[in-house]
Amino acid sequence: MDKKNALRAGALAAGTTLMMLLMSSPALALTRDDGDDPGTGLSVVETLGLYVVAPIALFAVIAALVMVGDKSHKKKDTTSSNISTQAEAKA
């Protein structure tokens, strides 16, 4: 991609983002609706645990399960990936 096309793509992305921000209405999060019954807010520790620690732990568990499954597969591999290509020389 040459410089002209990259500049055009960047300008289009920036313009689109700016127009979306300017045209969108506020979320009105402070205005309560009828029947609205919000619970208590989360503490900093609860928020970090829910949105940082839990996803990292879930990723680690899934990665560990994949690695365990992959190691058991390598033992049964009979393809050319585990064949030694060096000749054994006897003197």
PDB file of N, CA and C in Angstrom, residues 2-88:
ATOM      1  N   ASP A   2       0.661   2.128  -0.886  1.00  0.00           N
ATOM      2  CA  ASP A   2       1.518   3.308  -0.955  1.00  0.00           C
ATOM      3  C   ASP A   2       1.065   4.377   0.040  1.00  0.00           C
ATOM      4  N   LYS A   3       1.832   5.444   0.103  1.00  0.00           N
ATOM      5  CA  LYS A   3       1.589   6.482   1.096  1.00  0.00           C
ATOM      6  C   LYS A   3       0.232   7.166   0.907  1.00  0.00           C
ATOM      7  N   LYS A   4      -0.155   7.358  -0.352  1.00  0.00           N
ATOM      8  CA  LYS A   4      -1.407   8.060  -0.637  1.00  0.00           C
ATOM      9  C   LYS A   4      -2.606   7.252  -0.136  1.00  0.00           C
ATOM     10  N   ASN A   5      -2.581   5.945  -0.387  1.00  0.00           N
ATOM     11  CA  ASN A   5      -3.694   5.108   0.060  1.00  0.00           C
ATOM     12  C   ASN A   5      -3.739   5.002   1.579  1.00  0.00           C
ATOM     13  N   ALA A   6      -2.551   4.930   2.214  1.00  0.00           N
ATOM     14  CA  ALA A   6      -2.515   4.859   3.675  1.00  0.00           C
ATOM     15  C   ALA A   6      -3.056   6.143   4.292  1.00  0.00           C
ATOM     16  N   LEU A   7      -2.691   7.271   3.717  1.00  0.00           N
ATOM     17  CA  LEU A   7      -3.192   8.556   4.209  1.00  0.00           C
ATOM     18  C   LEU A   7      -4.702   8.657   4.024  1.00  0.00           C
ATOM     19  N   ARG A   8      -5.183   8.192   2.885  1.00  0.00           N
ATOM     20  CA  ARG A   8      -6.623   8.224   2.615  1.00  0.00           C
ATOM     21  C   ARG A   8      -7.374   7.323   3.603  1.00  0.00           C
ATOM     22  N   ALA A   9      -6.848   6.116   3.872  1.00  0.00           N
ATOM     23  CA  ALA A   9      -7.499   5.198   4.809  1.00  0.00           C
ATOM     24  C   ALA A   9      -7.501   5.775   6.219  1.00  0.00           C
ATOM     25  N   GLY A  10      -6.381   6.382   6.635  1.00  0.00           N
ATOM     26  CA  GLY A  10      -6.320   6.995   7.958  1.00  0.00           C
ATOM     27  C   GLY A  10      -7.282   8.154   8.111  1.00  0.00           C
ATOM     28  N   ALA A  11      -7.372   8.990   7.069  1.00  0.00           N
ATOM     29  CA  ALA A  11      -8.290  10.128   7.114  1.00  0.00           C
ATOM     30  C   ALA A  11      -9.735   9.647   7.165  1.00  0.00           C
ATOM     31  N   LEU A  12     -10.042   8.598   6.420  1.00  0.00           N
ATOM     32  CA  LEU A  12     -11.409   8.056   6.422  1.00  0.00           C
ATOM     33  C   LEU A  12     -11.752   7.483   7.797  1.00  0.00           C
ATOM     34  N   ALA A  13     -10.829   6.743   8.402  1.00  0.00           N
ATOM     35  CA  ALA A  13     -11.082   6.167   9.719  1.00  0.00           C
ATOM     36  C   ALA A  13     -11.250   7.265  10.772  1.00  0.00           C
ATOM     37  N   ALA A  14     -10.384   8.275  10.729  1.00  0.00           N
ATOM     38  CA  ALA A  14     -10.479   9.367  11.697  1.00  0.00           C
ATOM     39  C   ALA A  14     -11.773  10.150  11.504  1.00  0.00           C
ATOM     40  N   GLY A  15     -12.131  10.422  10.266  1.00  0.00           N
ATOM     41  CA  GLY A  15     -13.367  11.161   9.988  1.00  0.00           C
ATOM     42  C   GLY A  15     -14.599  10.396  10.419  1.00  0.00           C
ATOM     43  N   THR A  16     -14.601   9.100  10.156  1.00  0.00           N
ATOM     44  CA  THR A  16     -15.743   8.272  10.553  1.00  0.00           C
ATOM     45  C   THR A  16     -15.876   8.237  12.073  1.00  0.00           C
ATOM     46  N   THR A  17     -14.759   8.078  12.763  1.00  0.00           N
ATOM     47  CA  THR A  17     -14.794   8.061  14.224  1.00  0.00           C
ATOM     48  C   THR A  17     -15.269   9.393  14.786  1.00  0.00           C
ATOM     49  N   LEU A  18     -14.773  10.480  14.238  1.00  0.00           N
ATOM     50  CA  LEU A  18     -15.184  11.800  14.705  1.00  0.00           C
ATOM     51  C   LEU A  18     -16.672  12.032  14.477  1.00  0.00           C
ATOM     52  N   MET A  19     -17.181  11.650  13.307  1.00  0.00           N
ATOM     53  CA  MET A  19     -18.612  11.831  13.028  1.00  0.00           C
ATOM     54  C   MET A  19     -19.471  10.973  13.953  1.00  0.00           C
ATOM     55  N   MET A  20     -19.019   9.761  14.247  1.00  0.00           N
ATOM     56  CA  MET A  20     -19.792   8.909  15.158  1.00  0.00           C
ATOM     57  C   MET A  20     -19.836   9.509  16.553  1.00  0.00           C
ATOM     58  N   LEU A  21     -18.722  10.078  16.998  1.00  0.00           N
ATOM     59  CA  LEU A  21     -18.709  10.700  18.317  1.00  0.00           C
ATOM     60  C   LEU A  21     -19.579  11.949  18.380  1.00  0.00           C
ATOM     61  N   LEU A  22     -19.565  12.735  17.316  1.00  0.00           N
ATOM     62  CA  LEU A  22     -20.349  13.963  17.309  1.00  0.00           C
ATOM     63  C   LEU A  22     -21.843  13.711  17.141  1.00  0.00           C
ATOM     64  N   MET A  23     -22.201  12.678  16.406  1.00  0.00           N
ATOM     65  CA  MET A  23     -23.612  12.422  16.119  1.00  0.00           C
ATOM     66  C   MET A  23     -24.307  11.590  17.208  1.00  0.00           C
ATOM     67  N   SER A  24     -23.538  10.927  18.056  1.00  0.00           N
ATOM     68  CA  SER A  24     -24.162  10.060  19.056  1.00  0.00           C
ATOM     69  C   SER A  24     -24.708  10.906  20.199  1.00  0.00           C
ATOM     70  N   SER A  25     -25.802  10.448  20.741  1.00  0.00           N
ATOM     71  CA  SER A  25     -26.406  11.159  21.869  1.00  0.00           C
ATOM     72  C   SER A  25     -25.816  10.622  23.169  1.00  0.00           C
ATOM     73  N   PRO A  26     -25.887  11.375  24.233  1.00  0.00           N
ATOM     74  CA  PRO A  26     -25.348  10.883  25.504  1.00  0.00           C
ATOM     75  C   PRO A  26     -26.130   9.668  25.997  1.00  0.00           C
ATOM     76  N   ALA A  27     -25.492   8.860  26.793  1.00  0.00           N
ATOM     77  CA  ALA A  27     -26.115   7.628  27.264  1.00  0.00           C
ATOM     78  C   ALA A  27     -27.190   7.886  28.316  1.00  0.00           C
ATOM     79  N   LEU A  28     -27.199   9.053  28.892  1.00  0.00           N
ATOM     80  CA  LEU A  28     -28.175   9.398  29.930  1.00  0.00           C
ATOM     81  C   LEU A  28     -28.122   8.400  31.082  1.00  0.00           C
ATOM     82  N   ALA A  29     -26.928   8.041  31.503  1.00  0.00           N
ATOM     83  CA  ALA A  29     -26.762   7.042  32.550  1.00  0.00           C
ATOM     84  C   ALA A  29     -27.217   7.573  33.908  1.00  0.00           C
ATOM     85  N   LEU A  30     -27.252   8.891  34.096  1.00  0.00           N
ATOM     86  CA  LEU A  30     -27.658   9.432  35.383  1.00  0.00           C
ATOM     87  C   LEU A  30     -29.165   9.561  35.519  1.00  0.00           C
ATOM     88  N   THR A  31     -29.887   9.439  34.423  1.00  0.00           N
ATOM     89  CA  THR A  31     -31.349   9.537  34.463  1.00  0.00           C
ATOM     90  C   THR A  31     -31.933   8.174  34.802  1.00  0.00           C
ATOM     91  N   ARG A  32     -32.686   8.102  35.890  1.00  0.00           N
ATOM     92  CA  ARG A  32     -33.277   6.838  36.324  1.00  0.00           C
ATOM     93  C   ARG A  32     -34.565   6.574  35.568  1.00  0.00           C
ATOM     94  N   ASP A  33     -34.782   5.335  35.183  1.00  0.00           N
ATOM     95  CA  ASP A  33     -36.011   4.923  34.522  1.00  0.00           C
ATOM     96  C   ASP A  33     -36.979   4.363  35.550  1.00  0.00           C
ATOM     97  N   ASP A  34     -38.274   4.305  35.172  1.00  0.00           N
ATOM     98  CA  ASP A  34     -39.258   3.708  36.057  1.00  0.00           C
ATOM     99  C   ASP A  34     -38.963   2.222  36.226  1.00  0.00           C
ATOM    100  N   GLY A  35     -39.011   1.744  37.446  1.00  0.00           N
ATOM    101  CA  GLY A  35     -38.752   0.337  37.728  1.00  0.00           C
ATOM    102  C   GLY A  35     -37.275   0.000  37.802  1.00  0.00           C
ATOM    103  N   ASP A  36     -36.437   1.013  37.710  1.00  0.00           N
ATOM    104  CA  ASP A  36     -34.998   0.800  37.770  1.00  0.00           C
ATOM    105  C   ASP A  36     -34.600   0.509  39.214  1.00  0.00           C
ATOM    106  N   ASP A  37     -33.879  -0.572  39.432  1.00  0.00           N
ATOM    107  CA  ASP A  37     -33.474  -0.934  40.778  1.00  0.00           C
ATOM    108  C   ASP A  37     -32.018  -1.390  40.768  1.00  0.00           C
ATOM    109  N   PRO A  38     -31.076  -0.440  40.635  1.00  0.00           N
ATOM    110  CA  PRO A  38     -29.667  -0.844  40.580  1.00  0.00           C
ATOM    111  C   PRO A  38     -29.187  -1.327  41.940  1.00  0.00           C
ATOM    112  N   GLY A  39     -28.278  -2.296  41.902  1.00  0.00           N
ATOM    113  CA  GLY A  39     -27.712  -2.807  43.144  1.00  0.00           C
ATOM    114  C   GLY A  39     -26.567  -1.932  43.600  1.00  0.00           C
ATOM    115  N   THR A  40     -25.884  -2.412  44.614  1.00  0.00           N
ATOM    116  CA  THR A  40     -24.731  -1.674  45.107  1.00  0.00           C
ATOM    117  C   THR A  40     -23.589  -1.810  44.112  1.00  0.00           C
ATOM    118  N   GLY A  41     -22.732  -0.824  44.095  1.00  0.00           N
ATOM    119  CA  GLY A  41     -21.599  -0.845  43.174  1.00  0.00           C
ATOM    120  C   GLY A  41     -20.527  -1.820  43.622  1.00  0.00           C
ATOM    121  N   LEU A  42     -19.622  -2.140  42.700  1.00  0.00           N
ATOM    122  CA  LEU A  42     -18.518  -3.033  43.009  1.00  0.00           C
ATOM    123  C   LEU A  42     -17.365  -2.237  43.606  1.00  0.00           C
ATOM    124  N   SER A  43     -16.645  -2.865  44.512  1.00  0.00           N
ATOM    125  CA  SER A  43     -15.448  -2.226  45.053  1.00  0.00           C
ATOM    126  C   SER A  43     -14.319  -2.363  44.036  1.00  0.00           C
ATOM    127  N   VAL A  44     -13.205  -1.706  44.303  1.00  0.00           N
ATOM    128  CA  VAL A  44     -12.061  -1.770  43.391  1.00  0.00           C
ATOM    129  C   VAL A  44     -11.536  -3.201  43.298  1.00  0.00           C
ATOM    130  N   VAL A  45     -11.466  -3.883  44.432  1.00  0.00           N
ATOM    131  CA  VAL A  45     -10.958  -5.261  44.451  1.00  0.00           C
ATOM    132  C   VAL A  45     -11.898  -6.184  43.672  1.00  0.00           C
ATOM    133  N   GLU A  46     -13.197  -6.030  43.873  1.00  0.00           N
ATOM    134  CA  GLU A  46     -14.163  -6.854  43.138  1.00  0.00           C
ATOM    135  C   GLU A  46     -14.093  -6.583  41.636  1.00  0.00           C
ATOM    136  N   THR A  47     -13.950  -5.328  41.256  1.00  0.00           N
ATOM    137  CA  THR A  47     -13.864  -4.975  39.844  1.00  0.00           C
ATOM    138  C   THR A  47     -12.609  -5.568  39.214  1.00  0.00           C
ATOM    139  N   LEU A  48     -11.465  -5.423  39.874  1.00  0.00           N
ATOM    140  CA  LEU A  48     -10.225  -5.995  39.337  1.00  0.00           C
ATOM    141  C   LEU A  48     -10.305  -7.517  39.272  1.00  0.00           C
ATOM    142  N   GLY A  49     -10.897  -8.132  40.278  1.00  0.00           N
ATOM    143  CA  GLY A  49     -11.039  -9.586  40.265  1.00  0.00           C
ATOM    144  C   GLY A  49     -11.920 -10.067  39.130  1.00  0.00           C
ATOM    145  N   LEU A  50     -13.011  -9.357  38.897  1.00  0.00           N
ATOM    146  CA  LEU A  50     -13.971  -9.775  37.872  1.00  0.00           C
ATOM    147  C   LEU A  50     -13.477  -9.501  36.458  1.00  0.00           C
ATOM    148  N   TYR A  51     -12.856  -8.366  36.237  1.00  0.00           N
ATOM    149  CA  TYR A  51     -12.503  -7.969  34.878  1.00  0.00           C
ATOM    150  C   TYR A  51     -11.027  -8.141  34.535  1.00  0.00           C
ATOM    151  N   VAL A  52     -10.170  -8.464  35.513  1.00  0.00           N
ATOM    152  CA  VAL A  52      -8.751  -8.658  35.223  1.00  0.00           C
ATOM    153  C   VAL A  52      -8.307 -10.062  35.612  1.00  0.00           C
ATOM    154  N   VAL A  53      -8.479 -10.429  36.881  1.00  0.00           N
ATOM    155  CA  VAL A  53      -7.971 -11.702  37.372  1.00  0.00           C
ATOM    156  C   VAL A  53      -8.742 -12.889  36.785  1.00  0.00           C
ATOM    157  N   ALA A  54     -10.059 -12.812  36.748  1.00  0.00           N
ATOM    158  CA  ALA A  54     -10.860 -13.929  36.236  1.00  0.00           C
ATOM    159  C   ALA A  54     -10.554 -14.244  34.762  1.00  0.00           C
ATOM    160  N   PRO A  55     -10.484 -13.259  33.857  1.00  0.00           N
ATOM    161  CA  PRO A  55     -10.130 -13.606  32.475  1.00  0.00           C
ATOM    162  C   PRO A  55      -8.721 -14.176  32.333  1.00  0.00           C
ATOM    163  N   ILE A  56      -7.763 -13.649  33.100  1.00  0.00           N
ATOM    164  CA  ILE A  56      -6.400 -14.186  33.028  1.00  0.00           C
ATOM    165  C   ILE A  56      -6.370 -15.621  33.541  1.00  0.00           C
ATOM    166  N   ALA A  57      -7.080 -15.890  34.626  1.00  0.00           N
ATOM    167  CA  ALA A  57      -7.137 -17.251  35.164  1.00  0.00           C
ATOM    168  C   ALA A  57      -7.819 -18.198  34.175  1.00  0.00           C
ATOM    169  N   LEU A  58      -8.886 -17.752  33.561  1.00  0.00           N
ATOM    170  CA  LEU A  58      -9.585 -18.573  32.572  1.00  0.00           C
ATOM    171  C   LEU A  58      -8.682 -18.863  31.381  1.00  0.00           C
ATOM    172  N   PHE A  59      -7.941 -17.870  30.926  1.00  0.00           N
ATOM    173  CA  PHE A  59      -6.997 -18.066  29.828  1.00  0.00           C
ATOM    174  C   PHE A  59      -5.926 -19.077  30.223  1.00  0.00           C
ATOM    175  N   ALA A  60      -5.408 -18.972  31.448  1.00  0.00           N
ATOM    176  CA  ALA A  60      -4.360 -19.891  31.903  1.00  0.00           C
ATOM    177  C   ALA A  60      -4.872 -21.325  31.974  1.00  0.00           C
ATOM    178  N   VAL A  61      -6.091 -21.506  32.453  1.00  0.00           N
ATOM    179  CA  VAL A  61      -6.675 -22.853  32.539  1.00  0.00           C
ATOM    180  C   VAL A  61      -6.850 -23.443  31.144  1.00  0.00           C
ATOM    181  N   ILE A  62      -7.378 -22.672  30.218  1.00  0.00           N
ATOM    182  CA  ILE A  62      -7.584 -23.164  28.849  1.00  0.00           C
ATOM    183  C   ILE A  62      -6.241 -23.473  28.188  1.00  0.00           C
ATOM    184  N   ALA A  63      -5.255 -22.588  28.370  1.00  0.00           N
ATOM    185  CA  ALA A  63      -3.929 -22.826  27.790  1.00  0.00           C
ATOM    186  C   ALA A  63      -3.297 -24.084  28.376  1.00  0.00           C
ATOM    187  N   ALA A  64      -3.451 -24.319  29.682  1.00  0.00           N
ATOM    188  CA  ALA A  64      -2.900 -25.513  30.309  1.00  0.00           C
ATOM    189  C   ALA A  64      -3.564 -26.774  29.761  1.00  0.00           C
ATOM    190  N   LEU A  65      -4.873 -26.736  29.587  1.00  0.00           N
ATOM    191  CA  LEU A  65      -5.580 -27.896  29.031  1.00  0.00           C
ATOM    192  C   LEU A  65      -5.147 -28.181  27.599  1.00  0.00           C
ATOM    193  N   VAL A  66      -4.932 -27.152  26.823  1.00  0.00           N
ATOM    194  CA  VAL A  66      -4.468 -27.336  25.447  1.00  0.00           C
ATOM    195  C   VAL A  66      -3.066 -27.918  25.443  1.00  0.00           C
ATOM    196  N   MET A  67      -2.194 -27.436  26.317  1.00  0.00           N
ATOM    197  CA  MET A  67      -0.818 -27.936  26.358  1.00  0.00           C
ATOM    198  C   MET A  67      -0.780 -29.387  26.815  1.00  0.00           C
ATOM    199  N   VAL A  68      -1.615 -29.760  27.768  1.00  0.00           N
ATOM    200  CA  VAL A  68      -1.664 -31.157  28.220  1.00  0.00           C
ATOM    201  C   VAL A  68      -2.155 -32.044  27.076  1.00  0.00           C
ATOM    202  N   GLY A  69      -3.164 -31.595  26.374  1.00  0.00           N
ATOM    203  CA  GLY A  69      -3.659 -32.374  25.231  1.00  0.00           C
ATOM    204  C   GLY A  69      -2.643 -32.466  24.124  1.00  0.00           C
ATOM    205  N   ASP A  70      -1.866 -31.433  23.915  1.00  0.00           N
ATOM    206  CA  ASP A  70      -0.863 -31.422  22.858  1.00  0.00           C
ATOM    207  C   ASP A  70       0.297 -32.345  23.203  1.00  0.00           C
ATOM    208  N   LYS A  71       0.721 -32.401  24.452  1.00  0.00           N
ATOM    209  CA  LYS A  71       1.826 -33.269  24.849  1.00  0.00           C
ATOM    210  C   LYS A  71       1.459 -34.732  24.687  1.00  0.00           C
ATOM    211  N   SER A  72       0.230 -35.095  24.979  1.00  0.00           N
ATOM    212  CA  SER A  72      -0.172 -36.488  24.818  1.00  0.00           C
ATOM    213  C   SER A  72      -0.251 -36.855  23.337  1.00  0.00           C
ATOM    214  N   HIS A  73      -0.505 -35.875  22.493  1.00  0.00           N
ATOM    215  CA  HIS A  73      -0.582 -36.129  21.048  1.00  0.00           C
ATOM    216  C   HIS A  73       0.803 -36.356  20.457  1.00  0.00           C
ATOM    217  N   LYS A  74       1.835 -35.678  20.954  1.00  0.00           N
ATOM    218  CA  LYS A  74       3.185 -35.807  20.410  1.00  0.00           C
ATOM    219  C   LYS A  74       3.751 -37.203  20.653  1.00  0.00           C
ATOM    220  N   LYS A  75       3.358 -37.879  21.717  1.00  0.00           N
ATOM    221  CA  LYS A  75       3.854 -39.223  21.994  1.00  0.00           C
ATOM    222  C   LYS A  75       3.355 -40.230  20.960  1.00  0.00           C
ATOM    223  N   LYS A  76       2.202 -40.001  20.409  1.00  0.00           N
ATOM    224  CA  LYS A  76       1.609 -40.924  19.441  1.00  0.00           C
ATOM    225  C   LYS A  76       1.924 -40.544  18.003  1.00  0.00           C
ATOM    226  N   ASP A  77       2.693 -39.477  17.783  1.00  0.00           N
ATOM    227  CA  ASP A  77       2.960 -38.956  16.450  1.00  0.00           C
ATOM    228  C   ASP A  77       3.922 -39.883  15.701  1.00  0.00           C
ATOM    229  N   THR A  78       3.480 -40.457  14.586  1.00  0.00           N
ATOM    230  CA  THR A  78       4.333 -41.339  13.791  1.00  0.00           C
ATOM    231  C   THR A  78       4.668 -40.737  12.437  1.00  0.00           C
ATOM    232  N   THR A  79       4.482 -39.456  12.283  1.00  0.00           N
ATOM    233  CA  THR A  79       4.781 -38.815  11.006  1.00  0.00           C
ATOM    234  C   THR A  79       6.263 -38.481  10.920  1.00  0.00           C
ATOM    235  N   SER A  80       6.654 -37.838   9.861  1.00  0.00           N
ATOM    236  CA  SER A  80       8.066 -37.540   9.629  1.00  0.00           C
ATOM    237  C   SER A  80       8.594 -36.449  10.552  1.00  0.00           C
ATOM    238  N   SER A  81       7.772 -35.865  11.398  1.00  0.00           N
ATOM    239  CA  SER A  81       8.240 -34.795  12.265  1.00  0.00           C
ATOM    240  C   SER A  81       9.158 -35.298  13.372  1.00  0.00           C
ATOM    241  N   ASN A  82       9.125 -36.601  13.678  1.00  0.00           N
ATOM    242  CA  ASN A  82       9.971 -37.117  14.750  1.00  0.00           C
ATOM    243  C   ASN A  82      11.043 -38.089  14.230  1.00  0.00           C
ATOM    244  N   ILE A  83      11.341 -38.066  12.956  1.00  0.00           N
ATOM    245  CA  ILE A  83      12.358 -38.933  12.377  1.00  0.00           C
ATOM    246  C   ILE A  83      13.670 -38.177  12.307  1.00  0.00           C
ATOM    247  N   SER A  84      14.734 -38.780  12.795  1.00  0.00           N
ATOM    248  CA  SER A  84      16.052 -38.177  12.754  1.00  0.00           C
ATOM    249  C   SER A  84      16.650 -38.362  11.370  1.00  0.00           C
ATOM    250  N   THR A  85      17.187 -37.301  10.788  1.00  0.00           N
ATOM    251  CA  THR A  85      17.727 -37.367   9.432  1.00  0.00           C
ATOM    252  C   THR A  85      19.239 -37.493   9.401  1.00  0.00           C
ATOM    253  N   GLN A  86      19.895 -37.496  10.533  1.00  0.00           N
ATOM    254  CA  GLN A  86      21.352 -37.612  10.551  1.00  0.00           C
ATOM    255  C   GLN A  86      21.740 -39.083  10.506  1.00  0.00           C
ATOM    256  N   ALA A  87      22.739 -39.383   9.678  1.00  0.00           N
ATOM    257  CA  ALA A  87      23.190 -40.759   9.545  1.00  0.00           C
ATOM    258  C   ALA A  87      24.067 -41.140  10.725  1.00  0.00           C
ATOM    259  N   GLU A  88      23.955 -42.377  11.141  1.00  0.00           N
ATOM    260  CA  GLU A  88      24.776 -42.851  12.238  1.00  0.00           C
ATOM    261  C   GLU A  88      26.061 -43.456  11.658  1.00  0.00           C
TER     262      GLU A  88
END
